[in-house]
Short mmCIF file of C-alpha atoms (C1' of nucleotides) in Angstrom, two decimals:
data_model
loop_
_atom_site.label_atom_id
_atom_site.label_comp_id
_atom_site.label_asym_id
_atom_site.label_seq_id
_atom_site.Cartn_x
_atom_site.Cartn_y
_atom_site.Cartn_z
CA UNK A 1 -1.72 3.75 -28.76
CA UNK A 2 -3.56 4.51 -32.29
CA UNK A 3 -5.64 7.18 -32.87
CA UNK A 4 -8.96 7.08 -31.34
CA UNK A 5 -11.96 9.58 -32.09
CA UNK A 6 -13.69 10.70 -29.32
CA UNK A 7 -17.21 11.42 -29.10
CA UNK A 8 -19.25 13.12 -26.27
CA UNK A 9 -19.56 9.57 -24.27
CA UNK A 10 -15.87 8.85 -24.71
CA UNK A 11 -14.96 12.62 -23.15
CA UNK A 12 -18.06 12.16 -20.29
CA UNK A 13 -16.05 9.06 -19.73
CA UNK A 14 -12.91 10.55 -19.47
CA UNK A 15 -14.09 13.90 -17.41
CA UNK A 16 -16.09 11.28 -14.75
CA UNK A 17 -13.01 8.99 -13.89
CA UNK A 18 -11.15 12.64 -13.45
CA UNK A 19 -12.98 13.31 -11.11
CA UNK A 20 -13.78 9.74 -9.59
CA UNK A 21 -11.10 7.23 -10.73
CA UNK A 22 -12.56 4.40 -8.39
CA UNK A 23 -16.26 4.50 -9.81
CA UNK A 24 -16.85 0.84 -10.87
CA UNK A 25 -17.81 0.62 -14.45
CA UNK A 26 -21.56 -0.43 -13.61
CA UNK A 27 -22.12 3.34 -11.83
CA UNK A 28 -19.93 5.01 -14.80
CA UNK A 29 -21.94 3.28 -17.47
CA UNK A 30 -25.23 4.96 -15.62
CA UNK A 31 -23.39 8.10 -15.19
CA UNK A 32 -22.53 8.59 -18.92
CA UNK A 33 -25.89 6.94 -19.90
CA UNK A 34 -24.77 3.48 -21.61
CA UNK A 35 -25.19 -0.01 -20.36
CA UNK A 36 -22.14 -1.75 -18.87
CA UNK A 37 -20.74 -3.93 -21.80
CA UNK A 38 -20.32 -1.03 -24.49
CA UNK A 39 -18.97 1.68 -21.35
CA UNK A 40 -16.47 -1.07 -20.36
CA UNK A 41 -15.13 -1.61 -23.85
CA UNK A 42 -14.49 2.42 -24.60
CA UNK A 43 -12.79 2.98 -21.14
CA UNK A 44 -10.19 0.09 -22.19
CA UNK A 45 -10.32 1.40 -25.34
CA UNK A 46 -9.41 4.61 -23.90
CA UNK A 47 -6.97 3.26 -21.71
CA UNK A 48 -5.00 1.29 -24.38
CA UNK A 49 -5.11 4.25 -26.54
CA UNK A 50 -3.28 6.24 -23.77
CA UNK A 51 -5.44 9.00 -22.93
CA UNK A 52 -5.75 7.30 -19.22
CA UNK A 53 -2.05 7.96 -18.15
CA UNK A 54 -2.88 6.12 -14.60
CA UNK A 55 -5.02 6.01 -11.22
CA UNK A 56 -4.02 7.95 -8.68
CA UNK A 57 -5.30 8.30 -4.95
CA UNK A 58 -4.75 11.89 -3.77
CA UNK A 59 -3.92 12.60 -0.86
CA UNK A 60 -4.78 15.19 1.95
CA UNK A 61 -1.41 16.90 1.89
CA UNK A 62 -2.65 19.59 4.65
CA UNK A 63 -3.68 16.79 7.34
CA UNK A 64 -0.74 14.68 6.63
CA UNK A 65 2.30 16.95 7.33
CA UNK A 66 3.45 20.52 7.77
CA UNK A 67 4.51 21.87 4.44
CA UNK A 68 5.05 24.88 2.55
CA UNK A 69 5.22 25.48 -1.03
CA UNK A 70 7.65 27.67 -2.66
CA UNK A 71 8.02 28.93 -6.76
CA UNK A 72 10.78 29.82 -7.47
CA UNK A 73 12.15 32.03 -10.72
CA UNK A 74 15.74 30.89 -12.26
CA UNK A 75 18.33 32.81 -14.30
CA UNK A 76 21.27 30.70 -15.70
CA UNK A 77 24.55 32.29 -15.96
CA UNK A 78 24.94 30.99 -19.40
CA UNK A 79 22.61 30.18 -22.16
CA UNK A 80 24.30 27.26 -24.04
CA UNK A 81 22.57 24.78 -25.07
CA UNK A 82 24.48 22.23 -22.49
CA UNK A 83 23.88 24.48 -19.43
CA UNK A 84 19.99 24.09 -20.20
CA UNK A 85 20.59 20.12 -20.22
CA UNK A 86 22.88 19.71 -16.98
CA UNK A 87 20.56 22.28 -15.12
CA UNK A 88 17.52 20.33 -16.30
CA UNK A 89 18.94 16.56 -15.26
CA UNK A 90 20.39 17.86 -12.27
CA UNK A 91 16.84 19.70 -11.18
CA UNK A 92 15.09 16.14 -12.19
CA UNK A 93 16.81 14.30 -9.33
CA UNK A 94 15.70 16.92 -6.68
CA UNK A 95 12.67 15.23 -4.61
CA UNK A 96 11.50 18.72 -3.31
CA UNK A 97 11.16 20.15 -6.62
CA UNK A 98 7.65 19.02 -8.14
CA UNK A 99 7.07 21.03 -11.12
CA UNK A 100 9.68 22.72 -13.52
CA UNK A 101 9.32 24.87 -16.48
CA UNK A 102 10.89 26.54 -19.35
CA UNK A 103 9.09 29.59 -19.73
CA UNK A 104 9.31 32.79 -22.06
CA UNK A 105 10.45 36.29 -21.09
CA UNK A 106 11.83 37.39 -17.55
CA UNK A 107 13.91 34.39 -16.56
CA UNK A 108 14.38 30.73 -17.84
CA UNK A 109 13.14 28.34 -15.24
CA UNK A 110 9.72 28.35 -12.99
CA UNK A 111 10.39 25.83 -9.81
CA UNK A 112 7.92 24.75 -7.57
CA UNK A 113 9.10 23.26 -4.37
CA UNK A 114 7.28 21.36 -1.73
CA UNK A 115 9.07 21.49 1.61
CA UNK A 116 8.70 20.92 5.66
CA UNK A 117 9.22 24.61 6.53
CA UNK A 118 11.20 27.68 5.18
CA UNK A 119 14.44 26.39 6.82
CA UNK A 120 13.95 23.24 5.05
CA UNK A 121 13.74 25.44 1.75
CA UNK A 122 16.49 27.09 2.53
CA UNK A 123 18.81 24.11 2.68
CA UNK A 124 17.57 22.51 -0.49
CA UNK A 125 18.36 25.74 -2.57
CA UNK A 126 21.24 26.25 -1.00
CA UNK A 127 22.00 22.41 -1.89
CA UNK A 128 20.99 23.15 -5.50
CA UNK A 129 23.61 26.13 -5.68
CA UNK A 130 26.35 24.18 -4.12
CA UNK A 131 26.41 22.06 -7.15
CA UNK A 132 27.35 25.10 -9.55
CA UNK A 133 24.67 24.13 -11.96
CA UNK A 134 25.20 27.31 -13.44
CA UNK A 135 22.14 29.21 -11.54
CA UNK A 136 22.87 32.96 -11.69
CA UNK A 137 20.10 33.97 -9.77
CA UNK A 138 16.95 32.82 -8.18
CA UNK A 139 13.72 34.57 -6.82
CA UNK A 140 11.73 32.82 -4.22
CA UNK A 141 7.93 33.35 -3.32
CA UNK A 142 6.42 31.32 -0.68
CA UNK A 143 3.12 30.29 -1.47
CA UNK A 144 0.93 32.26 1.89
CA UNK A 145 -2.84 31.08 0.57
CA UNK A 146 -3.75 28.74 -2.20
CA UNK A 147 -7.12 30.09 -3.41
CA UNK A 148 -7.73 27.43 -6.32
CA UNK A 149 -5.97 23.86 -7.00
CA UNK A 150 -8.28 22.21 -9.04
CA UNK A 151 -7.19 18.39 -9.17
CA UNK A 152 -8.08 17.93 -13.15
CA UNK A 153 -8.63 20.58 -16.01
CA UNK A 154 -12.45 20.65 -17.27
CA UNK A 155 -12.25 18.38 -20.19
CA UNK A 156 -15.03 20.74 -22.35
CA UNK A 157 -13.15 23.67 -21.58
CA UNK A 158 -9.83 22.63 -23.69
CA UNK A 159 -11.53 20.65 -26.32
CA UNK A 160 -12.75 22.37 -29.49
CA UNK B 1 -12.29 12.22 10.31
CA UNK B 2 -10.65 11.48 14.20
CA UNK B 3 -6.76 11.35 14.50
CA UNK B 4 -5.06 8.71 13.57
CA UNK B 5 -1.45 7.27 14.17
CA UNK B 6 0.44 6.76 10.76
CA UNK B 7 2.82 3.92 11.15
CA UNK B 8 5.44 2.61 8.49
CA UNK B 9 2.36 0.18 7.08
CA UNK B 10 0.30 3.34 6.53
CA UNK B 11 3.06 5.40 4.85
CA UNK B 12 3.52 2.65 2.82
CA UNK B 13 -0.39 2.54 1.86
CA UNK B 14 -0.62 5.53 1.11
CA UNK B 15 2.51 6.28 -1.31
CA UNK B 16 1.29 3.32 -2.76
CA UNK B 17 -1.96 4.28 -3.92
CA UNK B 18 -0.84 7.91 -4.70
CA UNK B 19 1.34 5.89 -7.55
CA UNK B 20 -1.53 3.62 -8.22
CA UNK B 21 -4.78 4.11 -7.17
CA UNK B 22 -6.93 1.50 -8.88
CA UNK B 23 -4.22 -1.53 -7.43
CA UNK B 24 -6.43 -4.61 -5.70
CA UNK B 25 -6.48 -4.81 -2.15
CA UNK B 26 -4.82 -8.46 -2.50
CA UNK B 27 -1.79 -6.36 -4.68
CA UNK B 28 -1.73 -3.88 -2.25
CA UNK B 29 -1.54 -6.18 0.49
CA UNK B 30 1.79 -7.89 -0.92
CA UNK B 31 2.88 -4.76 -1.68
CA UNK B 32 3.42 -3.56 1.95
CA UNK B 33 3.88 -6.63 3.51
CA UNK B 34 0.31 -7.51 5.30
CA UNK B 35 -2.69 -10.14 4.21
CA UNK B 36 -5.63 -8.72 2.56
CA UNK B 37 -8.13 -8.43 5.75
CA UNK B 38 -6.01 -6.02 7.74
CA UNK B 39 -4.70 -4.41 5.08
CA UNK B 40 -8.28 -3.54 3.73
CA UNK B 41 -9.35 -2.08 7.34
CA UNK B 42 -6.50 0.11 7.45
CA UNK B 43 -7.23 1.37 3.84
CA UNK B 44 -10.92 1.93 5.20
CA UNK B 45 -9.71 3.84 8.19
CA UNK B 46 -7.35 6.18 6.01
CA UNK B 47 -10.36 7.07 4.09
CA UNK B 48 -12.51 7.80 6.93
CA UNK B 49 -9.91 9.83 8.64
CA UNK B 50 -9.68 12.34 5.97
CA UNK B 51 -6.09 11.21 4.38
CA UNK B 52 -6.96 10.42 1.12
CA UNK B 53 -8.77 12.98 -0.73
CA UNK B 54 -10.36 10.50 -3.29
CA UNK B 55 -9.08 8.56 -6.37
CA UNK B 56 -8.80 10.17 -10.01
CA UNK B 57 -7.82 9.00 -13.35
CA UNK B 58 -4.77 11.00 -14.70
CA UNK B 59 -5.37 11.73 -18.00
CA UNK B 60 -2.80 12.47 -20.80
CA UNK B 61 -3.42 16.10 -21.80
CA UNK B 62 -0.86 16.43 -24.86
CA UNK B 63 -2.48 13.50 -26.55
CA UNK B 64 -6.05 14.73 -25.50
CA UNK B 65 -6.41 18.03 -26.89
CA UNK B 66 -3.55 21.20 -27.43
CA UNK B 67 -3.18 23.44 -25.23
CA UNK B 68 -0.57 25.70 -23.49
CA UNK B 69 0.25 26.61 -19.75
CA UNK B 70 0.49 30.54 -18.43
CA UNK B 71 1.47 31.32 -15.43
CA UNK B 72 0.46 34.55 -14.16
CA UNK B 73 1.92 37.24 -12.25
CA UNK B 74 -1.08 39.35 -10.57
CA UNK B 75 -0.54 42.74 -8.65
CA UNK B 76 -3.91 44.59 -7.36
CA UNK B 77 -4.01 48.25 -7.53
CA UNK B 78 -5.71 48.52 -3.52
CA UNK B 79 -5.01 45.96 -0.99
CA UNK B 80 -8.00 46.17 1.24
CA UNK B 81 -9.47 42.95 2.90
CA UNK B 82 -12.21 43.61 0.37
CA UNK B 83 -10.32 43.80 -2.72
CA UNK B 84 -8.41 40.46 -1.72
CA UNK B 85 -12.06 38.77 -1.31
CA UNK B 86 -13.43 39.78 -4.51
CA UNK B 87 -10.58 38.69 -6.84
CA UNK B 88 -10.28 35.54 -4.94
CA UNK B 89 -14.27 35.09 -5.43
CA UNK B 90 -14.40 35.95 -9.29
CA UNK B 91 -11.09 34.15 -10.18
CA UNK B 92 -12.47 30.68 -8.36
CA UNK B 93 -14.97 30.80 -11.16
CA UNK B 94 -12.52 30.99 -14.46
CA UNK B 95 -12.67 27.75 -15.59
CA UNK B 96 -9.38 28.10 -17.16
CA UNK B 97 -7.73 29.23 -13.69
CA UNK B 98 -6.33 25.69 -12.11
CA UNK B 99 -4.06 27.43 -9.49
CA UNK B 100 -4.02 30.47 -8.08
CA UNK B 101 -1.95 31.24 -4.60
CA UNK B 102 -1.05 34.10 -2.44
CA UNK B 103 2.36 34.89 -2.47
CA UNK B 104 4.70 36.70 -0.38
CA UNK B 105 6.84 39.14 -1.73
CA UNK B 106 6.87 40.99 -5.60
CA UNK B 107 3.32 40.71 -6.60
CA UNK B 108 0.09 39.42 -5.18
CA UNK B 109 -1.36 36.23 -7.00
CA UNK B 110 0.28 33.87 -8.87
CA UNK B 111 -1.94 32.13 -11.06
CA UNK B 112 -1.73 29.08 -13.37
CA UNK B 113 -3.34 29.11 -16.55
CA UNK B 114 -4.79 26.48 -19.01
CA UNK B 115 -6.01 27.46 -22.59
CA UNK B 116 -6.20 26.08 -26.18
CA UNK B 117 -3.17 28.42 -27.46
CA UNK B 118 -2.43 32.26 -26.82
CA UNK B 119 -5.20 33.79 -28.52
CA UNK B 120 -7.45 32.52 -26.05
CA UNK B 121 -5.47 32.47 -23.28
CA UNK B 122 -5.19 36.59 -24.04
CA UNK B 123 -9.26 36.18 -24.45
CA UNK B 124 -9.11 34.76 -21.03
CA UNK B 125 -7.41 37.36 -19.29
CA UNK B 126 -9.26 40.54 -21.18
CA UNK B 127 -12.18 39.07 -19.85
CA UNK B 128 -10.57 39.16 -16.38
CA UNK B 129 -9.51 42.42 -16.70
CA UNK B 130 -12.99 44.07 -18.12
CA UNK B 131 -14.83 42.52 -15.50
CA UNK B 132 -12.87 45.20 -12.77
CA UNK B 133 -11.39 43.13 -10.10
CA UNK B 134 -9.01 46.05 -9.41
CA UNK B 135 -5.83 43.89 -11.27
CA UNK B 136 -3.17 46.99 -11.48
CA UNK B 137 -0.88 44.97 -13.43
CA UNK B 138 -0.40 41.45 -14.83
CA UNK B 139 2.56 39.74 -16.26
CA UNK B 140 2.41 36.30 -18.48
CA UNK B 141 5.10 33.31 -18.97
CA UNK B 142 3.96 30.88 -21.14
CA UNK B 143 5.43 27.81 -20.37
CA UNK B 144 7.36 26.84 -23.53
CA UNK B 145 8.55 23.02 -22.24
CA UNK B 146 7.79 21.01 -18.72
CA UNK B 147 10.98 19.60 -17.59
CA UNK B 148 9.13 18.05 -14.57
CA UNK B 149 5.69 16.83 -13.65
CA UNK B 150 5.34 15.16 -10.43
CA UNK B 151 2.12 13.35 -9.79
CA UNK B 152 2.40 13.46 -5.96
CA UNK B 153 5.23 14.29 -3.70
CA UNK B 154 7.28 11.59 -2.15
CA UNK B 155 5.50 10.78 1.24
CA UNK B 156 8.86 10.36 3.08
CA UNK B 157 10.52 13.64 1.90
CA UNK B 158 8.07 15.31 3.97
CA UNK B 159 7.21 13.61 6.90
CA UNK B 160 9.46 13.57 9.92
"C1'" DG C 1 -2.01 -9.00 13.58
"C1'" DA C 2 -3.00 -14.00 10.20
"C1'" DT C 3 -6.13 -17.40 8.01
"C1'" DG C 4 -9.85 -19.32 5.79
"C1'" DA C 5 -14.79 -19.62 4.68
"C1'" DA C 6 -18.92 -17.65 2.88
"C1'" DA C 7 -21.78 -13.97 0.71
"C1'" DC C 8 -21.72 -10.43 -2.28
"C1'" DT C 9 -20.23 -7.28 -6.06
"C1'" DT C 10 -17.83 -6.40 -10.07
"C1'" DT C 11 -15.43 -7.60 -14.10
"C1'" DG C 12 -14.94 -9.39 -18.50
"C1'" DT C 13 -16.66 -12.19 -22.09
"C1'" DA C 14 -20.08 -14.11 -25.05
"C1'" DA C 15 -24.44 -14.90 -26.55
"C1'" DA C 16 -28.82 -13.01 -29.13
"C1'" DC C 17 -31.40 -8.92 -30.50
"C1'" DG D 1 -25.46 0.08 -29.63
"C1'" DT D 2 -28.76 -3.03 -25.76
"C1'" DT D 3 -29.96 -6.84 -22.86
"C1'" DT D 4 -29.18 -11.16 -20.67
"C1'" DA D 5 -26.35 -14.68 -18.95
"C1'" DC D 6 -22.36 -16.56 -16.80
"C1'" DA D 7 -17.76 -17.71 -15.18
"C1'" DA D 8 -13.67 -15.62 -13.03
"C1'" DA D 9 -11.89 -12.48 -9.88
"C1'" DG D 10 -12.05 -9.18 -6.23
"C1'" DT D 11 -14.32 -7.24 -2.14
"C1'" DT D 12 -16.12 -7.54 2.36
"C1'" DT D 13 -17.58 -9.61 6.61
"C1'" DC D 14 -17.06 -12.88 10.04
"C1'" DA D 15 -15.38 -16.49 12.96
"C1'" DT D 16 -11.08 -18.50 14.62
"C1'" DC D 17 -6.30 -18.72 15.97
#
DNA sequence: GATGAAACTTTGTAAAC
DNA sequence: GTTTACAAAGTTTCATC
C-alpha cells in the first residue's frame, strides 16, 4: 500500500481496466503501448498499491428485474453527535439503500434506494421509520429517466 | 440477446461476478456448486443474452486523486419537449456529470457531480449556466462524508 | 448435467540486451 | 524499458458417460 507515482502509462492503465476489467494483459500492454512483461509488473504494482479496489462484472440491471430508484432527502430530529452514529449504522444494514451521504445545507442525509416498485419503497421507508432512528422528515423523488450513469469517472478529468 | 430463464445457478453466477469479476471459471465453478464445463457455457450464455454489461476494474478514488461529490438540484425555466432534449443533450457531454436523472416531484434533474474541490466544481457549473440551457435555478450539496457505497445491489433483494 | 483429454491462450518469471 | 523463452495455470472445445 506505499506510495506509488503515477505516470501517463500507469493512469492509461488504470483508465483502460475501468473501462474493460477483463482485457488480458497481452491486449492492455498493446493498448497502453508497452510490451507485456513491464505492463504486467505496473498493473500488480498498481494493484498492491491499492489503487485497483477490485473487478467487478456489471450487470444489466434493466433486463434483469423491474426496479425503480428512489433519492431520498433526510432531516434528523436531533443533531447530537450519537443520533448521526445510530442513524448511520442502522441505514448501513438496509439492503435497498445503495448510496448514503452527509451533505451540506438543506437537510443531513442524501439516500438512494433501489427497489421492485413504489409499493416496495413504501414499505422499506416505512420500515426505516418504525425503528425511531430519529428521522424527522424525509423527501422522496423517484428517479422517472436516468439521462447519464457513467460506470467510472474519466481518470484525466480529476487528475491535475 | 434472446430470453433466457435465470435459475438459482445463474443468480448465483451472476452475484458472484458482480463481487468479483476477474474470479477463474474453475473458482467460480466451486463457488456455485457446478464443474467448470457447464459452468463456463452458462457464463457464455449470460453474456450473450445481454445480462452482464461487461467487467471493470473499481478503482480507489480517495487514494487516486482529491476530489469532492455535488449533487445537484436542477429546475428549467420552460418545460417544453424541446427544452428537456437540449439539457439532456449538452449535459451528456460534461465530463464531470456522472449521473443525471429525471425526477418526479420538486425540481427537474438531479445531477451528480465529480470535481477536484469547489472552485472547480463552481467553474463547472458557470460554464453550464453561460452556455443557456434554460437552467432557472440550481441548488448544490456537497457531499461532506459517504456513509455508504454499494458496488452492486444484492441480486436477491430484487428479484422475485 | 459430470468427467477427462487435448489444444490453445495467458500468466508470471527469468534470461539477455 | 524491450525481446525472447519457458514453465505453470487457466480457458475452451470435444468426446463420452
Amino acid at each position: 500500500m506505499g506510495p506509488v507515482k503515477l505516470d501517463r502509462i500507469d493512469i492509461a492503465i488504470l483508465a483502460t481496466l475501468q473501462r474493460s476489467g477483463k482485457m488480458s494483459n497481452i491486449a492492455l500492454a498493446a493498448t497502453v503501448g508497452l510490451s507485456p512483461s513491464p505492463c504486467l509488473t505496473r498493473v500488480k504494482r498498481l494493484e498492491a498499491a491499492g489503487y485497483i479496489a477490485g473487478y467487478r462484472a456489471e450487470l444489466a440491471w434493466a433486463k434483469l428485474a423491474d426496479h425503480i430508484i428512489v433519492f431520498t432527502e433526510v432531516t434528523l430530529a436531533d443533531h447530537k453527535r450519537e443520533d448521526f452514529v445510530r442513524f448511520e449504522a442502522e441505514i448501513r444494514r438496509v439492503e435497498a439503500v445503495v448510496e448514503c451521504h452527509v451533505v451540506s445545507g438543506g437537510y443531513d442525509y442524501l439516500l438512494k434506494f433501489v427497489a421492485r416498485n413504489v409499493a416496495h419503497y413504501q414499505e422499506i421507508i416505512e420500515a426505516i421509520l418504525d425503528r425511531n432512528l430519529g428521522v424527522e422528515k424525509y423527501f422522496s423523488y423517484v428517479v422517472i429517466k436516468t439521462v447519464t450513469a457513467k460506470d467510472g469517472v474519466p481518470l484525466r478529468f480529476l487528475l491535475p
